[in-house]
Short mmCIF file of C-alpha atoms and ligand atoms in Angstrom, two decimals:
data_model
loop_
_atom_site.label_atom_id
_atom_site.label_comp_id
_atom_site.label_asym_id
_atom_site.label_seq_id
_atom_site.Cartn_x
_atom_site.Cartn_y
_atom_site.Cartn_z
CA MET A 1 176.29 43.29 106.08
CA GLN A 2 173.01 44.00 107.71
CA HIS A 3 172.05 44.50 111.40
CA ASN A 4 168.32 44.58 112.54
CA PHE A 5 166.50 44.95 115.46
CA GLU A 6 163.24 46.41 116.92
CA ILE A 7 162.38 49.26 119.52
CA THR A 8 159.66 49.07 121.65
CA SER A 9 157.46 52.25 122.48
CA SER A 10 154.41 52.57 124.12
CA SER A 11 152.26 52.60 120.94
CA GLY A 12 153.76 49.51 119.67
CA ILE A 13 157.04 48.11 118.12
CA TYR A 14 159.06 49.38 115.23
CA SER A 15 162.23 47.88 113.49
CA VAL A 16 165.46 49.69 112.85
CA LEU A 17 167.51 48.41 109.74
CA ILE A 18 170.84 49.40 109.82
CA GLY A 19 173.72 48.31 107.14
CA LYS A 20 175.11 49.20 103.81
CA ASP A 21 172.57 48.77 100.85
CA VAL A 22 169.55 47.37 103.21
CA PHE A 23 167.72 49.74 101.37
CA SER A 24 165.63 46.87 99.72
CA ASP A 25 165.53 45.01 101.94
CA GLY A 26 164.02 47.82 104.61
CA LEU A 27 160.99 48.21 101.78
CA GLN A 28 160.27 45.08 102.09
CA GLU A 29 159.78 45.29 105.62
CA VAL A 30 157.54 48.22 105.28
CA LEU A 31 155.55 45.82 102.91
CA LYS A 32 154.38 43.73 105.29
CA LYS A 33 152.57 46.40 107.11
CA SER A 34 151.46 48.15 104.05
CA SER A 35 147.76 47.67 101.95
CA THR A 36 148.13 50.58 99.82
CA ASP A 37 149.56 51.14 96.22
CA LYS A 38 150.22 55.00 97.41
CA ALA A 39 152.86 56.63 99.53
CA PHE A 40 154.66 59.53 99.51
CA LEU A 41 158.34 60.42 99.81
CA LEU A 42 159.32 63.85 101.80
CA ILE A 43 163.03 64.11 100.57
CA ASP A 44 165.63 66.55 101.26
CA GLU A 45 166.89 68.51 98.50
CA ASN A 46 170.28 67.82 98.83
CA VAL A 47 169.81 63.65 99.15
CA GLU A 48 167.75 64.69 96.24
CA ASN A 49 170.35 65.47 94.30
CA HIS A 50 172.53 62.45 94.92
CA HIS A 51 169.81 59.43 95.38
CA GLY A 52 166.45 61.19 94.67
CA ASP A 53 166.47 58.62 91.47
CA PHE A 54 167.40 55.57 93.31
CA ILE A 55 165.22 56.44 96.22
CA LEU A 56 162.10 57.19 93.89
CA THR A 57 162.70 54.33 91.76
CA SER A 58 163.02 51.97 94.31
CA LEU A 59 160.06 53.12 95.90
CA GLN A 60 157.84 52.90 92.74
CA LYS A 61 159.26 49.32 92.26
CA HIS A 62 156.99 48.81 95.51
CA PHE A 63 154.21 51.74 95.11
CA ALA A 64 151.70 52.47 91.86
CA ASN A 65 151.61 56.27 92.48
CA VAL A 66 154.36 57.54 94.55
CA GLU A 67 153.94 61.74 95.40
CA LYS A 68 157.18 63.75 95.94
CA MET A 69 158.06 66.64 97.94
CA THR A 70 161.17 68.54 98.33
CA VAL A 71 162.41 69.81 101.69
CA PRO A 72 164.96 73.31 100.82
CA GLN A 73 168.12 72.46 102.99
CA GLY A 74 168.40 74.45 106.93
CA GLU A 75 166.34 74.67 109.89
CA GLU A 76 163.92 77.43 108.10
CA SER A 77 162.33 74.42 106.85
CA LYS A 78 161.39 73.48 110.27
CA SER A 79 158.70 75.95 110.44
CA VAL A 80 155.33 76.38 110.89
CA SER A 81 154.31 77.56 107.53
CA PHE A 82 156.68 74.55 105.61
CA TRP A 83 154.49 72.06 108.11
CA SER A 84 151.54 73.53 106.93
CA ASP A 85 152.94 72.95 103.08
CA VAL A 86 153.78 69.40 104.03
CA SER A 87 150.31 68.96 105.13
CA GLY A 88 149.09 70.70 102.22
CA PHE A 89 150.60 68.84 100.12
CA LEU A 90 149.87 65.00 101.22
CA LEU A 91 146.00 66.52 101.62
CA GLN A 92 145.52 67.63 98.41
CA ASN A 93 147.11 64.71 97.15
CA GLY A 94 144.24 62.74 98.39
CA VAL A 95 146.39 60.59 101.86
CA ARG A 96 144.64 58.66 103.61
CA ARG A 97 144.79 57.32 106.99
CA ASN A 98 147.43 54.04 105.70
CA THR A 99 148.77 55.53 102.95
CA PRO A 100 152.94 55.75 104.08
CA LEU A 101 154.90 58.39 103.92
CA PHE A 102 158.91 58.12 103.58
CA VAL A 103 161.15 60.48 105.04
CA ALA A 104 164.24 60.62 103.64
CA GLY A 105 167.00 63.85 105.08
CA GLY A 106 169.01 64.95 108.25
CA GLY A 107 167.54 65.92 111.40
CA VAL A 108 165.54 68.81 109.56
CA THR A 109 163.60 66.50 107.37
CA GLY A 110 163.00 63.36 109.83
CA ASP A 111 161.69 66.20 112.43
CA LEU A 112 159.35 68.06 110.04
CA GLY A 113 158.54 65.05 108.46
CA GLY A 114 157.41 63.27 111.58
CA PHE A 115 155.45 65.72 112.35
CA ALA A 116 153.69 66.12 109.08
CA ALA A 117 152.75 62.47 109.74
CA ALA A 118 152.13 62.71 113.30
CA THR A 119 149.45 65.32 112.67
CA THR A 120 147.50 64.67 109.51
CA LEU A 121 144.86 62.57 109.97
CA ARG A 122 145.66 62.20 113.53
CA GLY A 123 148.63 59.92 111.92
CA ILE A 124 149.84 58.26 108.84
CA PRO A 125 152.77 56.03 108.94
CA LEU A 126 155.95 56.99 108.83
CA ILE A 127 159.27 55.50 107.66
CA HIS A 128 162.19 57.16 108.26
CA ILE A 129 165.04 56.73 106.02
CA PRO A 130 167.77 58.74 107.58
CA THR A 131 170.84 60.33 105.17
CA SER A 132 173.05 62.00 107.83
CA VAL A 133 175.37 60.52 110.39
CA LEU A 134 173.29 62.55 113.09
CA ALA A 135 169.70 61.35 111.72
CA MET A 136 170.91 57.98 112.27
CA VAL A 137 172.25 58.00 115.34
CA ASP A 138 170.06 59.99 116.98
CA SER A 139 166.84 62.13 115.70
CA SER A 140 165.22 59.01 113.56
CA ILE A 141 165.48 56.89 116.68
CA GLY A 142 162.99 57.64 119.99
CA GLY A 143 159.98 59.27 118.34
CA LYS A 144 160.57 62.71 119.12
CA THR A 145 158.93 64.78 115.96
CA GLY A 146 158.80 68.54 115.89
CA ILE A 147 159.19 72.39 114.38
CA ASN A 148 160.60 75.31 115.42
CA HIS A 149 158.76 78.06 116.66
CA THR A 150 160.15 81.67 116.57
CA THR A 151 160.33 81.54 120.02
CA GLY A 152 162.40 78.53 119.80
CA LYS A 153 163.47 75.52 118.85
CA ASN A 154 161.58 72.12 118.73
CA LEU A 155 158.75 73.95 120.93
CA ILE A 156 156.13 72.51 118.62
CA GLY A 157 155.82 68.61 118.55
CA ALA A 158 154.96 65.16 119.55
CA PHE A 159 156.27 62.18 119.92
CA TYR A 160 155.30 59.63 117.26
CA LYS A 161 156.38 56.26 116.60
CA PRO A 162 157.55 55.53 112.81
CA GLU A 163 156.47 52.07 111.05
CA ALA A 164 160.58 51.76 110.50
CA VAL A 165 163.17 53.31 110.33
CA ILE A 166 166.13 52.38 107.61
CA ALA A 167 169.68 53.62 107.66
CA ASP A 168 171.53 52.87 105.09
CA THR A 169 175.20 54.03 104.88
CA ARG A 170 175.23 54.26 101.01
CA PHE A 171 173.38 57.50 101.97
CA LEU A 172 176.71 58.41 103.72
CA ASP A 173 178.61 58.45 100.74
CA SER A 174 177.91 61.65 99.50
CA LEU A 175 177.84 63.93 102.61
CA PRO A 176 180.04 66.57 102.86
CA ARG A 177 182.41 66.27 105.82
CA ARG A 178 180.80 68.93 107.86
CA GLU A 179 178.01 66.63 107.91
CA TRP A 180 180.04 63.71 109.65
CA VAL A 181 181.99 66.34 111.80
CA ASN A 182 177.97 67.43 112.92
CA GLY A 183 176.85 64.27 113.67
CA LEU A 184 180.39 63.13 115.32
CA SER A 185 179.23 65.50 118.46
CA GLU A 186 175.64 63.13 118.91
CA ILE A 187 178.24 59.97 118.77
CA LEU A 188 180.52 61.17 121.77
CA LYS A 189 177.79 62.21 123.63
CA TYR A 190 176.98 58.16 123.70
CA GLY A 191 180.34 57.85 124.78
CA ALA A 192 180.62 60.73 127.34
CA ILE A 193 176.80 58.95 128.88
CA ARG A 194 177.29 55.66 128.67
CA ASP A 195 180.55 53.84 126.51
CA ASP A 196 183.94 54.45 126.67
CA SER A 197 184.89 52.16 124.04
CA ILE A 198 182.75 55.23 121.72
CA PHE A 199 185.76 57.29 122.42
CA SER A 200 188.34 54.59 120.26
CA ASP A 201 185.51 53.54 117.75
CA ALA A 202 185.28 57.66 116.84
CA GLU A 203 188.85 57.74 115.87
CA ILE A 204 187.86 56.13 112.24
CA PHE A 205 186.27 60.07 112.47
CA LEU A 206 190.18 61.26 112.45
CA GLN A 207 190.99 60.29 109.18
CA GLU A 208 191.65 62.65 106.06
CA ASP A 209 188.45 61.55 103.45
CA LEU A 210 185.22 60.16 105.71
CA SER A 211 183.89 58.77 102.90
CA LYS A 212 186.23 56.12 102.69
CA THR A 213 185.68 55.12 105.97
CA ASP A 214 185.94 51.45 106.75
CA PRO A 215 181.76 50.48 106.29
CA LEU A 216 182.20 47.90 108.82
CA ALA A 217 183.67 49.88 111.40
CA LEU A 218 181.45 52.31 110.83
CA ILE A 219 178.23 50.72 110.64
CA ASN A 220 179.14 49.28 114.09
CA LEU A 221 179.66 52.32 115.58
CA ILE A 222 176.45 53.57 114.37
CA GLU A 223 174.82 50.50 115.57
CA LYS A 224 176.05 50.96 118.89
CA CYS A 225 174.87 54.40 118.94
CA ILE A 226 171.89 53.47 117.70
CA ARG A 227 171.16 50.65 120.52
CA ILE A 228 171.94 53.18 123.39
CA LYS A 229 169.30 54.74 122.81
CA ALA A 230 166.96 52.62 121.73
CA ASP A 231 167.45 51.01 125.39
CA ILE A 232 167.26 54.66 126.88
CA VAL A 233 163.87 55.20 125.01
CA GLN A 234 162.80 52.25 126.14
CA LYS A 235 163.28 52.92 129.42
CA ASP A 236 161.77 56.37 129.68
CA GLU A 237 159.93 56.95 126.22
CA TYR A 238 158.43 60.54 127.35
CA GLU A 239 162.02 61.83 128.93
CA GLY A 240 160.81 61.68 132.63
CA ASN A 241 164.21 61.01 133.85
CA ILE A 242 167.22 59.03 132.08
CA ARG A 243 165.97 60.12 128.50
CA ALA A 244 167.27 63.97 129.68
CA PHE A 245 170.97 62.40 129.69
CA LEU A 246 170.62 62.39 125.63
CA ASN A 247 170.66 66.20 126.20
CA TYR A 248 174.15 66.15 127.65
CA GLY A 249 175.98 69.10 126.21
CA HIS A 250 172.91 70.51 124.57
CA THR A 251 171.92 73.24 126.64
CA PHE A 252 174.89 75.01 125.97
CA ALA A 253 174.26 73.97 122.61
CA HIS A 254 170.98 75.06 121.93
CA ALA A 255 171.13 78.87 123.64
CA LEU A 256 174.08 79.28 121.19
CA GLU A 257 172.19 78.07 118.36
CA LYS A 258 169.74 80.44 119.13
CA GLU A 259 172.26 83.44 119.55
CA CYS A 260 173.30 82.38 116.60
CA ARG A 261 169.90 82.62 114.80
CA PHE A 262 170.15 78.84 113.91
CA ASP A 263 172.33 79.81 111.16
CA SER A 264 175.74 80.58 111.38
CA ILE A 265 176.71 76.93 113.46
CA SER A 266 174.96 73.72 113.03
CA HIS A 267 173.62 71.35 115.96
CA GLY A 268 176.69 69.50 116.00
CA GLU A 269 179.41 71.93 116.44
CA ALA A 270 177.30 73.77 118.89
CA VAL A 271 176.79 70.19 120.54
CA TYR A 272 180.65 69.89 120.60
CA LEU A 273 181.28 73.04 122.38
CA GLY A 274 178.50 72.30 124.84
CA MET A 275 179.65 69.13 125.75
CA LEU A 276 183.12 71.15 126.49
CA ALA A 277 181.19 73.41 128.43
CA ALA A 278 179.29 70.51 130.26
CA GLY A 279 182.48 68.40 131.11
CA TRP A 280 184.13 71.98 132.64
CA LEU A 281 180.93 72.39 135.00
CA SER A 282 180.96 69.06 135.44
CA ILE A 283 184.67 69.42 137.20
CA GLN A 284 183.68 72.25 139.27
CA CYS A 285 180.16 70.72 140.38
CA GLY A 286 182.56 67.84 142.04
CA GLY A 287 182.77 65.65 138.75
CA ASP A 288 185.84 63.35 138.64
CA LEU A 289 187.02 63.72 134.89
CA GLU A 290 190.06 63.18 134.81
CA GLU A 291 190.78 63.11 131.34
CA ASN A 292 189.06 65.36 128.55
CA LYS A 293 188.06 62.67 126.32
CA LEU A 294 186.48 64.93 123.69
CA GLU A 295 189.33 66.82 123.04
CA LYS A 296 191.21 64.80 120.40
CA PHE A 297 188.42 65.22 118.37
CA SER A 298 188.63 69.52 118.22
CA SER A 299 190.91 69.71 115.38
CA LEU A 300 187.85 68.16 113.48
CA TYR A 301 185.73 71.26 114.29
CA SER A 302 186.18 74.85 113.01
CA TYR A 303 183.47 77.77 113.65
CA LYS A 304 182.33 80.74 111.30
CA ILE A 305 181.00 82.67 114.21
CA THR A 306 183.42 85.19 116.21
CA VAL A 307 183.66 85.55 119.81
CA GLY A 308 182.96 89.70 119.34
CA GLN A 309 179.48 88.56 118.12
CA LEU A 310 178.23 86.58 121.61
CA SER A 311 176.85 87.70 124.44
CA THR A 312 177.01 85.87 127.45
CA ASP A 313 174.26 87.44 129.46
CA ASN A 314 172.29 86.80 126.36
CA LEU A 315 172.89 83.01 126.11
CA ILE A 316 172.11 82.46 129.82
CA HIS A 317 168.80 84.38 128.95
CA HIS A 318 168.58 81.56 126.18
CA MET A 319 169.23 78.84 128.50
CA GLN A 320 166.51 79.96 130.90
CA ALA A 321 164.26 80.25 128.24
CA ASP A 322 164.81 76.17 127.79
CA LYS A 323 161.69 74.39 127.78
CA LYS A 324 163.21 71.93 129.57
CA ARG A 325 163.95 74.56 132.50
CA ILE A 326 162.61 73.75 136.06
CA GLU A 327 161.57 77.10 137.71
CA ASN A 328 164.06 79.49 136.70
CA HIS A 329 167.10 77.75 137.59
CA ILE A 330 168.82 76.09 134.64
CA ARG A 331 169.04 72.06 134.87
CA PHE A 332 172.24 70.75 133.23
CA VAL A 333 172.88 67.35 132.69
CA LEU A 334 176.55 66.64 134.16
CA LEU A 335 179.01 64.00 134.78
CA ASP A 336 179.83 62.21 138.24
CA ARG A 337 181.98 60.38 136.07
CA TRP A 338 182.68 59.70 132.74
CA GLN A 339 179.58 57.37 131.87
CA HIS A 340 177.53 58.54 134.93
CA PRO A 341 175.28 61.38 134.04
CA VAL A 342 173.07 62.94 136.74
CA LEU A 343 171.05 65.90 136.80
CA LYS A 344 172.01 69.00 138.06
CA THR A 345 170.61 72.50 138.89
CA VAL A 346 173.45 74.71 139.01
CA LYS A 347 172.70 78.46 140.73
CA ASP A 348 175.85 80.31 140.46
CA ARG A 349 175.44 82.80 137.94
CA GLU A 350 179.22 83.54 137.58
CA LEU A 351 180.32 79.83 137.22
CA ILE A 352 178.22 79.43 134.11
CA LYS A 353 179.34 82.38 132.81
CA GLN A 354 182.90 80.38 133.18
CA ALA A 355 181.60 77.39 131.54
CA TRP A 356 180.25 79.90 128.67
CA SER A 357 184.11 80.83 128.49
CA ILE A 358 185.59 77.60 127.75
CA VAL A 359 182.90 77.71 124.88
CA LEU A 360 184.70 81.31 123.79
CA GLY A 361 187.54 80.09 123.60
CA GLU A 362 187.45 76.75 121.63
CA LEU A 363 185.47 79.06 119.02
CA HIS A 364 188.59 81.08 119.35
CA LYS A 365 190.79 78.33 118.49
CA ASN A 366 189.02 76.86 116.07
CA LYS A 367 187.79 79.89 114.25
CA ARG A 368 186.95 78.81 110.27
CA SER A 369 189.89 80.83 107.89
CA SER A 370 187.58 80.99 105.00
CA ASP A 371 183.94 79.04 104.07
N1 LIG B 1 167.61 63.80 121.33
C1 LIG B 1 167.50 63.64 122.30
C2 LIG B 1 166.25 62.73 122.46
O1 LIG B 1 165.46 61.94 121.29
O2 LIG B 1 165.63 62.55 123.48
#
């Protein structure tokens, strides 16, 4: 049950291995390229608690010396100061240009570790070991790395090709339910922009115990998403055009995350809400989206924030500050039809305000009763 394929980038080809219990095979792949007996491991603290021994001992079978650093949970780890700590850890422990850095975790650890790999000694070999659904289907693929700045998310970063991505679904077994749902949003995004069959495949998320999901159905779904992303980033690595479609729902989502200080809402929750708003806006802009294909997943999401905490004016202000803006107008990924994304600049502020009311309505409907 393993699938291996390659992604071509401007700085070379890298392989993606996806399946259950594929970690050892993935290491063999990396070893083909490695000529050192030393390796570094950057690992998310939660992943370390569940899988740290397994990952470390697997690496130690191949590398005589493995130096490990743990990354605390949460978006705060994607800070300039923590990136500096990671760089210090690598430099003070004898990193060389050929010493590989294995990065095991979700989107935060992957982005941070990727940026540390890209910048230390102007680039050391990077191997992503995504351990969340979101990291497997999105953030570990396509070479984006980065950290946050006090003025916004992902404002400092680099495109940097990994040597390999090893997506072993064994790591998902310990994932809390909220993390599965976090990844679901990016999966649904691929359904919206590219492949309608994903909406029915993703129904596996509607079952009660997600750790009991049919492994093959899950692997096939994750692979379908990775292949879509691979196809897009191979055609537009540096986001000159179609890569922007991967940001469907994200203009709303990033503004919401910023307004919530990246704390009380997860990226996936924000993206789901953002896609609802983008779908509504698409229809207002002439899109033909008769059926709301996202609705059946609505009950999976529950939100900590209350509507009263949010100011639409602030949210629109954050959208205007988005790094992808063109002049002062806000540019959205919208849908002409399902699976037909387009980039549109919307100048009508009232319309954008109304789109936010879709988000506020959903937040109200699915307010989390307790934590
Ligand atoms: N997550 C969007 C991208 O990689 O372009």
